[in-house]
Coordinates of C-alpha atoms in Angstrom, one line a residue:
M9 CA 84.9 122.1 119.7
S10 CA 82.4 119.5 118.5
Y11 CA 79.7 119.3 115.8
S12 CA 76.2 118.2 116.6
G13 CA 74.3 119.4 113.5
K14 CA 73.4 117.6 110.3
T15 CA 75.9 117.3 107.5
T16 CA 75.1 118.1 103.9
P17 CA 76.8 117.5 100.6
V18 CA 76.1 121.1 99.7
N19 CA 78.1 123.8 101.4
Y20 CA 78.8 127.5 100.9
I21 CA 82.5 128.3 100.9
V22 CA 83.5 131.9 101.6
M23 CA 86.9 133.1 100.5
K24 CA 88.1 136.7 100.1
G25 CA 84.5 138.0 100.2
V26 CA 83.4 135.7 97.3
V27 CA 80.7 133.1 97.9
L28 CA 81.2 129.9 95.9
K29 CA 78.7 127.1 95.9
V30 CA 80.5 123.8 96.0
I31 CA 79.1 120.4 95.6
I32 CA 81.1 117.9 97.6
K33 CA 81.0 114.5 95.8
H34 CA 82.9 112.4 98.3
R35 CA 80.5 109.5 98.9
I36 CA 82.2 106.5 100.4
I37 CA 80.1 104.0 102.3
G38 CA 81.2 101.4 104.9
F39 CA 84.3 100.5 106.6
L40 CA 87.3 99.9 104.3
F41 CA 90.8 98.6 104.7
I42 CA 92.9 100.7 102.5
L43 CA 96.5 101.0 101.4
L44 CA 98.0 104.4 102.0
L45 CA 99.1 106.1 98.8
A46 CA 102.7 107.2 98.3
F47 CA 103.0 110.9 99.2
N48 CA 105.9 113.1 98.9
S49 CA 106.2 114.2 102.6
V50 CA 104.7 113.6 106.0
S51 CA 103.8 116.3 108.5
F52 CA 103.0 115.3 112.1
A53 CA 100.0 117.4 112.8
G54 CA 101.6 120.7 111.8
D55 CA 98.6 122.1 110.0
I56 CA 95.9 120.1 111.9
V57 CA 94.8 122.2 114.9
Y58 CA 91.8 120.1 116.0
P59 CA 91.6 117.3 116.8
W60 CA 95.2 117.4 118.0
R61 CA 97.3 117.1 121.1
A62 CA 95.5 119.1 123.8
A63 CA 92.0 118.3 122.5
P64 CA 91.3 115.0 120.8
A65 CA 87.8 114.3 119.4
F66 CA 85.1 111.7 120.1
A67 CA 83.1 110.2 117.1
E68 CA 80.3 107.7 117.3
C69 CA 80.1 105.0 114.7
G70 CA 77.9 106.3 111.9
G71 CA 78.3 109.9 113.3
E72 CA 80.2 113.0 112.4
F73 CA 82.9 115.2 113.7
S74 CA 84.8 118.2 112.3
A75 CA 88.5 119.0 111.9
L76 CA 90.2 122.4 111.8
Y77 CA 93.0 122.4 109.2
N78 CA 95.3 125.1 107.9
N79 CA 95.3 124.5 104.1
I80 CA 98.2 126.9 103.3
T81 CA 98.2 126.2 99.5
F82 CA 94.4 125.9 99.2
A83 CA 94.9 122.5 97.6
D84 CA 92.2 119.9 97.3
I85 CA 91.9 117.5 100.2
D86 CA 92.3 114.1 98.6
S87 CA 91.2 111.9 101.5
V88 CA 91.0 111.7 105.2
V89 CA 91.8 108.4 107.0
L90 CA 91.8 107.1 110.6
T91 CA 94.5 104.6 111.3
G92 CA 94.8 102.3 114.3
P93 CA 97.2 99.5 115.2
Y94 CA 95.1 96.8 113.4
N95 CA 92.9 98.6 110.9
R96 CA 92.3 101.7 108.8
V97 CA 89.1 103.6 108.2
L98 CA 88.4 105.8 105.2
L99 CA 86.2 108.7 106.2
M100 CA 83.5 110.3 104.1
I101 CA 84.2 114.0 103.5
D102 CA 80.8 115.6 103.8
S103 CA 81.9 119.1 103.1
V104 CA 84.8 121.5 103.4
S105 CA 84.4 125.2 104.4
V106 CA 87.0 127.8 103.6
D107 CA 86.9 130.8 105.8
R108 CA 88.7 132.3 108.7
F109 CA 88.1 130.0 111.7
V110 CA 89.4 131.6 114.9
Y111 CA 90.2 128.8 117.5
D112 CA 91.6 131.0 120.2
T113 CA 89.8 134.3 120.9
F114 CA 92.7 135.7 122.9
T115 CA 95.6 135.1 120.5
Q116 CA 93.3 135.2 117.4
K117 CA 95.0 132.2 116.0
D118 CA 93.0 130.8 113.1
V119 CA 92.9 128.2 110.3
N120 CA 91.2 128.4 106.9
N121 CA 89.6 125.0 106.5
K122 CA 86.9 123.3 108.5
I123 CA 86.3 119.7 107.3
W124 CA 83.0 117.8 108.1
L125 CA 83.7 114.1 108.4
S126 CA 81.5 111.0 108.8
V127 CA 82.6 107.7 110.4
P128 CA 81.3 104.4 108.9
K129 CA 78.9 102.5 111.1
S130 CA 81.2 99.4 111.0
A131 CA 84.4 101.2 112.2
P132 CA 85.9 99.4 115.2
E133 CA 86.1 101.1 118.5
E134 CA 89.7 102.5 118.7
L135 CA 91.8 105.5 119.5
Y136 CA 93.0 106.5 116.0
D137 CA 95.6 108.7 114.3
L138 CA 94.0 111.2 111.9
L139 CA 95.6 111.5 108.5
I140 CA 94.8 114.2 106.0
Y141 CA 96.1 113.7 102.4
S142 CA 96.5 116.9 100.4
N143 CA 98.7 118.2 97.6
G144 CA 101.2 115.3 97.9
E145 CA 101.6 115.6 101.6
T146 CA 100.3 113.6 104.6
H147 CA 99.4 115.5 107.7
V148 CA 99.2 113.3 110.8
S149 CA 97.6 114.0 114.2
R150 CA 98.5 111.2 116.6
K151 CA 96.0 109.5 119.0
S152 CA 93.5 112.2 118.2
V153 CA 90.1 110.6 117.4
K154 CA 88.3 108.1 119.6
V155 CA 85.6 106.1 117.8
V156 CA 83.0 104.6 120.0
R157 CA 80.2 102.2 119.0
E158 CA 77.9 104.3 121.2
F159 CA 78.2 106.7 124.1
K160 CA 77.5 104.9 127.4
P161 CA 75.3 106.6 130.0
S162 CA 77.5 105.0 132.6
H163 CA 81.2 105.8 131.9
C164 CA 84.4 106.7 133.8
F165 CA 87.4 108.9 133.5
I166 CA 90.8 109.3 135.2
H167 CA 92.0 112.6 136.6
I168 CA 95.7 113.3 136.8
S169 CA 97.6 116.6 137.2
D170 CA 101.0 118.3 137.4
T171 CA 103.0 115.8 135.5
H172 CA 105.8 118.4 135.1
V173 CA 107.4 116.4 132.3
T174 CA 111.0 117.7 131.6
R175 CA 111.3 119.4 135.0
A176 CA 114.3 117.0 135.5
W177 CA 116.4 115.8 132.6
V178 CA 118.4 112.7 132.3
G179 CA 121.5 112.9 130.1
D180 CA 122.6 116.0 128.2
G181 CA 120.3 118.4 126.4
D182 CA 121.1 117.0 123.0
D183 CA 120.4 113.3 123.8
G184 CA 118.4 112.8 127.0
Y185 CA 114.9 112.4 128.3
A186 CA 112.5 113.7 130.9
K187 CA 113.0 111.8 134.2
E188 CA 109.2 112.0 134.9
L189 CA 108.7 109.5 132.0
E190 CA 110.1 106.8 134.2
L191 CA 106.9 106.9 136.3
L192 CA 104.5 108.1 133.6
D193 CA 105.5 105.1 131.4
Q194 CA 104.4 102.6 134.0
F195 CA 101.3 104.5 134.9
V196 CA 100.2 104.4 131.3
D197 CA 100.4 100.6 131.3
L198 CA 98.3 100.5 134.5
A199 CA 95.7 103.0 133.2
N200 CA 95.2 101.0 130.0
I201 CA 94.0 98.1 132.2
I202 CA 91.5 100.3 133.9
A203 CA 90.3 101.4 130.4
P204 CA 88.7 104.7 131.2
D205 CA 86.6 106.4 128.5
F206 CA 88.9 109.5 128.7
I207 CA 91.6 111.1 130.8
I208 CA 92.1 114.7 131.9
N209 CA 95.3 116.3 132.9
T210 CA 94.7 119.6 134.7
G211 CA 97.8 121.5 133.9
D212 CA 101.6 121.8 134.4
V213 CA 102.0 119.1 131.8
I214 CA 105.6 120.3 131.2
M215 CA 107.9 122.7 133.1
H216 CA 109.0 126.2 132.3
Y217 CA 112.6 125.3 133.0
T218 CA 114.8 122.2 132.7
R219 CA 116.9 120.9 135.6
V220 CA 119.9 118.9 134.6
N221 CA 122.3 117.0 136.9
A222 CA 119.7 117.1 139.7
D223 CA 120.5 115.3 143.0
S224 CA 118.7 112.2 144.3
T225 CA 115.9 114.4 145.7
G226 CA 115.2 116.1 142.4
W227 CA 116.9 119.3 143.4
G228 CA 120.3 120.9 142.8
G229 CA 122.1 120.8 139.4
D230 CA 121.5 123.5 136.8
K231 CA 118.3 125.1 135.7
L232 CA 117.9 126.0 132.0
Y233 CA 115.5 128.7 130.9
D234 CA 116.8 130.0 127.5
A235 CA 114.7 129.2 124.4
D236 CA 117.8 128.1 122.5
L237 CA 119.1 125.7 125.1
R238 CA 118.3 122.0 124.6
P239 CA 115.9 120.5 125.2
L240 CA 113.9 123.0 123.1
V241 CA 110.3 123.6 123.9
E242 CA 109.3 121.4 121.0
E243 CA 111.3 118.5 122.6
K244 CA 109.7 119.1 126.0
Y245 CA 106.2 118.7 124.6
R246 CA 107.3 115.8 122.4
N247 CA 108.5 114.1 125.6
Y248 CA 105.1 114.7 127.2
Y249 CA 103.0 113.5 124.3
T250 CA 105.1 110.8 122.6
G251 CA 107.7 109.9 125.2
A252 CA 111.4 109.3 124.6
K253 CA 114.1 106.6 124.9
G254 CA 111.5 103.8 125.0
F255 CA 109.4 105.4 127.7
S256 CA 105.8 106.2 126.8
G257 CA 104.3 109.7 126.9
V258 CA 100.6 110.3 127.3
H259 CA 99.9 109.1 123.7
G260 CA 100.6 105.6 125.1
F261 CA 97.2 105.8 126.8
N262 CA 94.5 103.8 124.9
A263 CA 92.0 106.4 125.9
P264 CA 92.0 110.0 124.7
I265 CA 93.7 112.4 127.0
F266 CA 92.6 116.1 127.3
S267 CA 95.3 118.5 128.5
L268 CA 95.0 122.1 129.7
P269 CA 97.7 124.6 130.7
G270 CA 99.0 125.5 134.1
N271 CA 101.4 128.1 135.3
H272 CA 104.5 126.1 134.3
D273 CA 103.4 125.3 130.7
S274 CA 105.7 127.5 128.7
Y275 CA 109.4 127.7 127.9
G276 CA 111.8 130.3 126.6
V277 CA 109.3 133.1 126.8
S278 CA 108.6 135.7 129.6
R279 CA 106.1 134.4 132.1
K280 CA 104.6 137.9 132.1
D281 CA 104.1 137.8 128.3
Y282 CA 100.7 136.2 128.3
M283 CA 100.3 136.5 124.5
A284 CA 103.6 134.8 123.9
M285 CA 102.8 132.0 126.3
S286 CA 99.3 131.4 124.9
S287 CA 100.6 131.5 121.3
Q288 CA 103.2 128.9 122.2
W289 CA 100.5 126.6 123.6
N290 CA 98.5 127.1 120.4
D291 CA 101.4 126.3 118.2
L292 CA 102.5 123.1 120.1
C293 CA 99.3 121.8 121.6
G294 CA 96.4 123.4 119.7
L295 CA 93.2 124.4 121.6
R296 CA 93.7 126.3 124.9
V297 CA 90.1 126.9 126.0
Y298 CA 87.5 124.4 124.8
G299 CA 84.7 122.1 125.6
F300 CA 83.9 118.5 124.7
S301 CA 81.1 116.0 125.1
Y302 CA 81.0 112.4 126.0
G303 CA 77.4 111.5 125.4
N304 CA 75.4 113.6 127.8
T305 CA 78.4 114.7 129.9
R306 CA 79.9 118.1 129.1
V307 CA 83.5 119.0 130.0
L308 CA 84.8 122.6 130.0
A309 CA 88.6 123.1 129.9
A310 CA 89.9 126.5 131.0
D311 CA 93.2 128.3 131.3
D312 CA 93.9 130.2 134.5
F313 CA 97.4 131.4 133.7
L314 CA 98.6 131.7 130.2
G315 CA 96.1 134.1 128.7
D316 CA 92.9 136.1 128.9
P317 CA 94.2 138.9 131.2
V318 CA 91.1 138.9 133.4
N319 CA 92.5 135.6 134.9
D320 CA 95.6 137.4 136.1
I321 CA 93.6 139.5 138.5
P322 CA 93.1 137.3 141.5
D323 CA 90.1 139.2 142.8
A324 CA 88.3 139.2 139.5
S325 CA 85.8 136.5 138.3
P326 CA 88.1 134.4 136.1
M327 CA 85.2 133.4 133.7
S328 CA 84.0 136.9 133.2
G329 CA 86.2 137.5 130.2
L330 CA 86.9 135.8 126.9
Q331 CA 87.2 132.3 128.3
G332 CA 83.7 132.4 129.9
Q333 CA 82.3 133.5 126.5
V334 CA 83.9 130.5 124.7
L335 CA 82.7 128.0 127.3
E336 CA 79.2 129.4 127.4
S337 CA 79.1 129.3 123.6
F338 CA 80.0 125.6 123.7
L339 CA 77.1 124.9 126.2
A340 CA 74.7 126.9 124.1
E341 CA 75.6 124.9 121.0
N342 CA 75.8 121.5 122.6
G343 CA 73.2 121.8 125.4
D344 CA 73.7 121.5 129.1
G345 CA 73.7 117.7 129.1
A346 CA 73.1 115.8 132.3
L347 CA 76.4 116.6 134.1
R348 CA 78.8 119.4 133.6
I349 CA 82.5 119.1 134.6
M350 CA 85.0 122.0 134.5
A351 CA 88.8 121.6 134.5
Q352 CA 91.3 124.3 135.4
H353 CA 94.7 124.3 137.0
R354 CA 94.6 126.4 140.2
P355 CA 92.2 125.7 143.1
D356 CA 92.4 129.3 144.4
R357 CA 90.8 131.0 141.3
I358 CA 87.4 129.5 141.4
D359 CA 84.6 131.5 139.8
T360 CA 81.6 130.5 141.9
T361 CA 79.3 132.8 140.0
F362 CA 80.1 130.8 136.8
M363 CA 79.9 127.5 138.7
D364 CA 76.5 128.3 140.1
K365 CA 75.1 129.8 136.9
H366 CA 75.9 126.6 134.9
R367 CA 75.4 124.2 137.8
I368 CA 78.9 122.7 137.5
G369 CA 78.9 119.4 139.3
I370 CA 82.7 118.7 139.4
L371 CA 85.6 121.2 139.3
L372 CA 88.9 119.4 138.6
N373 CA 92.1 121.2 139.5
G374 CA 95.8 120.7 140.5
H375 CA 98.6 123.1 141.2
N376 CA 98.8 122.0 144.8
H377 CA 100.2 118.5 144.7
T378 CA 98.5 117.1 147.8
P379 CA 95.1 115.3 147.1
F380 CA 92.1 117.2 148.4
H381 CA 88.4 117.8 147.9
E382 CA 85.8 120.2 149.1
Y383 CA 82.4 121.6 148.1
V384 CA 82.1 125.2 146.9
G385 CA 79.3 127.5 145.7
A386 CA 75.6 127.1 146.0
T387 CA 75.2 124.2 143.5
P388 CA 77.3 122.8 145.3
T389 CA 80.3 122.0 143.1
L390 CA 82.8 119.4 144.1
S391 CA 86.3 121.0 143.8
I392 CA 88.9 118.2 143.8
R393 CA 92.5 117.5 143.0
S394 CA 94.2 114.2 142.5
G395 CA 97.8 114.8 143.6
T396 CA 100.5 114.3 141.1
V397 CA 101.2 111.0 139.3
C398 CA 104.8 111.8 138.2
R399 CA 108.0 112.9 140.0
S400 CA 107.8 116.6 140.5
G401 CA 110.8 117.3 142.7
E402 CA 109.3 117.3 146.1
I403 CA 110.6 113.8 146.8
K404 CA 110.9 114.5 150.6
N405 CA 107.0 114.7 150.7
W406 CA 106.3 111.8 148.3
Q407 CA 104.1 110.0 150.8
E408 CA 101.6 112.9 150.7
N409 CA 101.6 113.8 147.0
L410 CA 103.5 111.5 144.6
G411 CA 102.1 108.7 142.4
F412 CA 98.4 109.6 142.8
F413 CA 95.4 109.6 140.5
R414 CA 91.6 109.4 140.8
I415 CA 88.9 107.5 139.0
F416 CA 85.4 109.1 138.5
Y417 CA 82.3 107.0 137.6
I418 CA 79.5 108.8 136.0
D419 CA 75.9 107.6 135.6
G420 CA 73.8 110.3 133.9
S421 CA 73.8 113.3 136.3
K422 CA 75.2 111.3 139.2
F423 CA 78.8 110.5 139.9
T424 CA 81.1 108.8 142.4
F425 CA 84.9 109.1 142.8
T426 CA 87.7 107.1 144.4
E427 CA 90.0 108.3 147.1
P428 CA 93.4 109.2 145.7
L429 CA 95.0 106.0 144.4
R430 CA 98.7 105.5 144.3
F431 CA 99.6 103.5 141.2
C432 CA 102.7 101.8 142.7
E433 CA 103.9 101.0 146.2
N434 CA 106.9 103.2 146.3
P435 CA 107.1 105.9 143.5
V436 CA 110.6 107.0 144.6
D437 CA 112.1 103.5 144.0
N438 CA 114.2 102.8 141.0
Y439 CA 111.8 102.6 138.0
R440 CA 113.1 99.1 137.2
K441 CA 111.9 98.0 140.6
L442 CA 108.5 99.7 140.8
K443 CA 105.7 97.4 142.1
L444 CA 102.5 98.3 140.4
N445 CA 99.2 98.0 142.2
L446 CA 97.4 96.7 139.1
T447 CA 99.0 94.3 136.6
L448 CA 98.1 92.3 133.6
E449 CA 100.1 89.2 132.6
F450 CA 99.7 86.8 129.8
K451 CA 100.5 83.1 130.0
N452 CA 101.6 82.9 126.4
S453 CA 102.9 85.4 123.9
N454 CA 100.2 87.9 122.9
D455 CA 101.4 88.7 119.4
G456 CA 99.1 86.7 117.1
N457 CA 101.1 83.5 117.2
V458 CA 99.0 81.4 119.5
A459 CA 95.5 79.9 119.5
K460 CA 95.0 79.7 123.3
N461 CA 95.9 82.1 126.0
E462 CA 95.2 83.3 129.6
A463 CA 95.4 86.8 131.1
V464 CA 95.7 87.3 134.8
I465 CA 94.8 90.8 136.2
T466 CA 96.0 91.4 139.8
N467 CA 94.2 94.3 141.6
R468 CA 96.1 95.4 144.8
F469 CA 94.0 98.6 145.0
P470 CA 91.5 99.0 147.9
V471 CA 88.7 99.5 145.4
D472 CA 86.8 97.3 142.9
L473 CA 87.6 98.0 139.3
P474 CA 84.7 97.4 136.9
G475 CA 85.4 97.0 133.1
C476 CA 89.1 96.2 133.1
K477 CA 90.3 95.6 129.5
V478 CA 92.2 92.7 128.0
R479 CA 93.2 92.8 124.3
F480 CA 94.0 89.4 123.0
V481 CA 96.0 89.2 119.7
M482 CA 95.5 85.7 118.4
K483 CA 96.0 83.5 115.3
K484 CA 93.3 84.2 112.8
G485 CA 90.1 82.2 113.7
E486 CA 87.0 82.0 115.9
Y487 CA 87.3 82.1 119.6
R488 CA 85.5 81.5 122.9
V489 CA 86.2 83.6 126.0
D490 CA 85.7 82.6 129.7
G491 CA 85.9 85.1 132.5
G492 CA 84.9 88.2 130.7
K493 CA 82.6 89.8 128.1
V494 CA 83.7 90.2 124.5
N495 CA 83.3 93.9 123.4
Q496 CA 84.5 93.6 119.8
I497 CA 86.5 91.4 117.4
I498 CA 88.8 92.9 114.7
Q499 CA 89.8 90.6 111.9
T500 CA 93.1 91.4 110.0
K501 CA 94.7 89.4 107.2
D502 CA 96.5 87.0 109.6
K503 CA 95.3 87.9 113.1
T504 CA 92.2 88.0 115.2
V505 CA 92.0 90.8 117.9
V506 CA 89.5 90.2 120.7
D507 CA 88.8 92.9 123.2
V508 CA 87.4 91.6 126.5
Y509 CA 86.1 93.5 129.6
T510 CA 86.0 92.0 133.0
D511 CA 85.3 93.2 136.6
V512 CA 88.1 92.8 139.2
K513 CA 87.3 93.0 142.9
K514 CA 89.6 94.8 145.2
G515 CA 92.6 92.9 146.5
S516 CA 92.0 90.0 144.1
E517 CA 93.1 88.3 140.9
K518 CA 90.9 87.6 137.8
T519 CA 91.8 85.2 135.1
V520 CA 90.4 85.5 131.5
K521 CA 90.8 82.6 129.1
I522 CA 90.5 82.4 125.4
F523 CA 90.2 79.3 123.2
K524 CA 90.1 78.7 119.5
L525 CA 86.9 77.0 118.4

């Protein structure tokens, strides 16, 4: 769901069979710090379908992207803003199309607005919230737009799977949290040091039931299935995305995370009602089958359980139905690129005909929690799973499957990948005692109150980690950095934010120092 064509201030808007020629006059140049206007209400996403939870967007500085927005009242869009932790960017609205835009060919879910947006060349690299102001309301899509200075031919991503957030619940249904967040929260901190360009979660992001009062192995207790029993399905996805009780969800990552459904990603609906399950994903996560580009890399996200009935016939070719048409349309519009990656949940529903036809280089999957890889088809395609990074209940087998992730390094059409890496020494230990295999510690407070600091990265992994990130938040001023390469500097009213990248060898420490000039 990306836009690669040219924008134009003149656009034809189609509504109820009438063609209206509209001149869009929004012309705003450059990067601006702005004050948000006082609006009557705030809606967290709600009417923004893309970019949103399952499928964020990439945008290059000086480039364009599009947003799918359900403008129920057909009111004017006053402005569109990106907001980050230290800056805000006012986007140029190139044009707005009004029509029926179907974003899921199985459920036929749609919106009535497609907004073409341009990013100022001077916008800092950041993962931003997207805000649409219209008719006295503010619609917010959290952590949904990643602005990059330029797409790097050499880039990396992290693969995780089967987080099963809300499988086990701590506390009562009215005031508790997903136990899986105890591990996910600390993995988020670790992944932010690695600083991948993006992250992919290949399904089973939540659980189709909630287990309360589980025993120490993650079993026993009571299992809740009913739609009206807390936590509600909205709360389950809220735990996954935004976290709870001080624990981070996946929106704690500083890189965009792309999520796709697995066989457990529904709640309170029949698991044989594929329309209901797919619609629930649409309503709470947005896009279900989609493609995205990072530079010359193409990624195809499929759904092998919730919808498109052909996928429910194990002997059929899973991509021979609606999903294959969607993904092929994406490739036709955006080009084949240098490397094509496909992500789906189950490793036993591989459509080798589709893989070979489109020369898919990597097939990411999960479902089985044990890390594994093999080559399939004539291309050949690397079919690979990472294991599960969060507690999933099979605590007795934690040595084989718990706490794992993989890093992939891409260089044009070539790629390498790590062996499964466990992010902490013992993932079944109490979360307060977890010993992470990658840490970042600052000598002084990193809150904008000092003019000198040191950051120490300790890498206990058996692999080198290129491009680890340190964000220094300093008193306002000019600075020199030793031990790393400055990527960007963001100046606020009273702080200077300096982003630094540095390589850290396996089993070693790296110190990065910053001094005020």
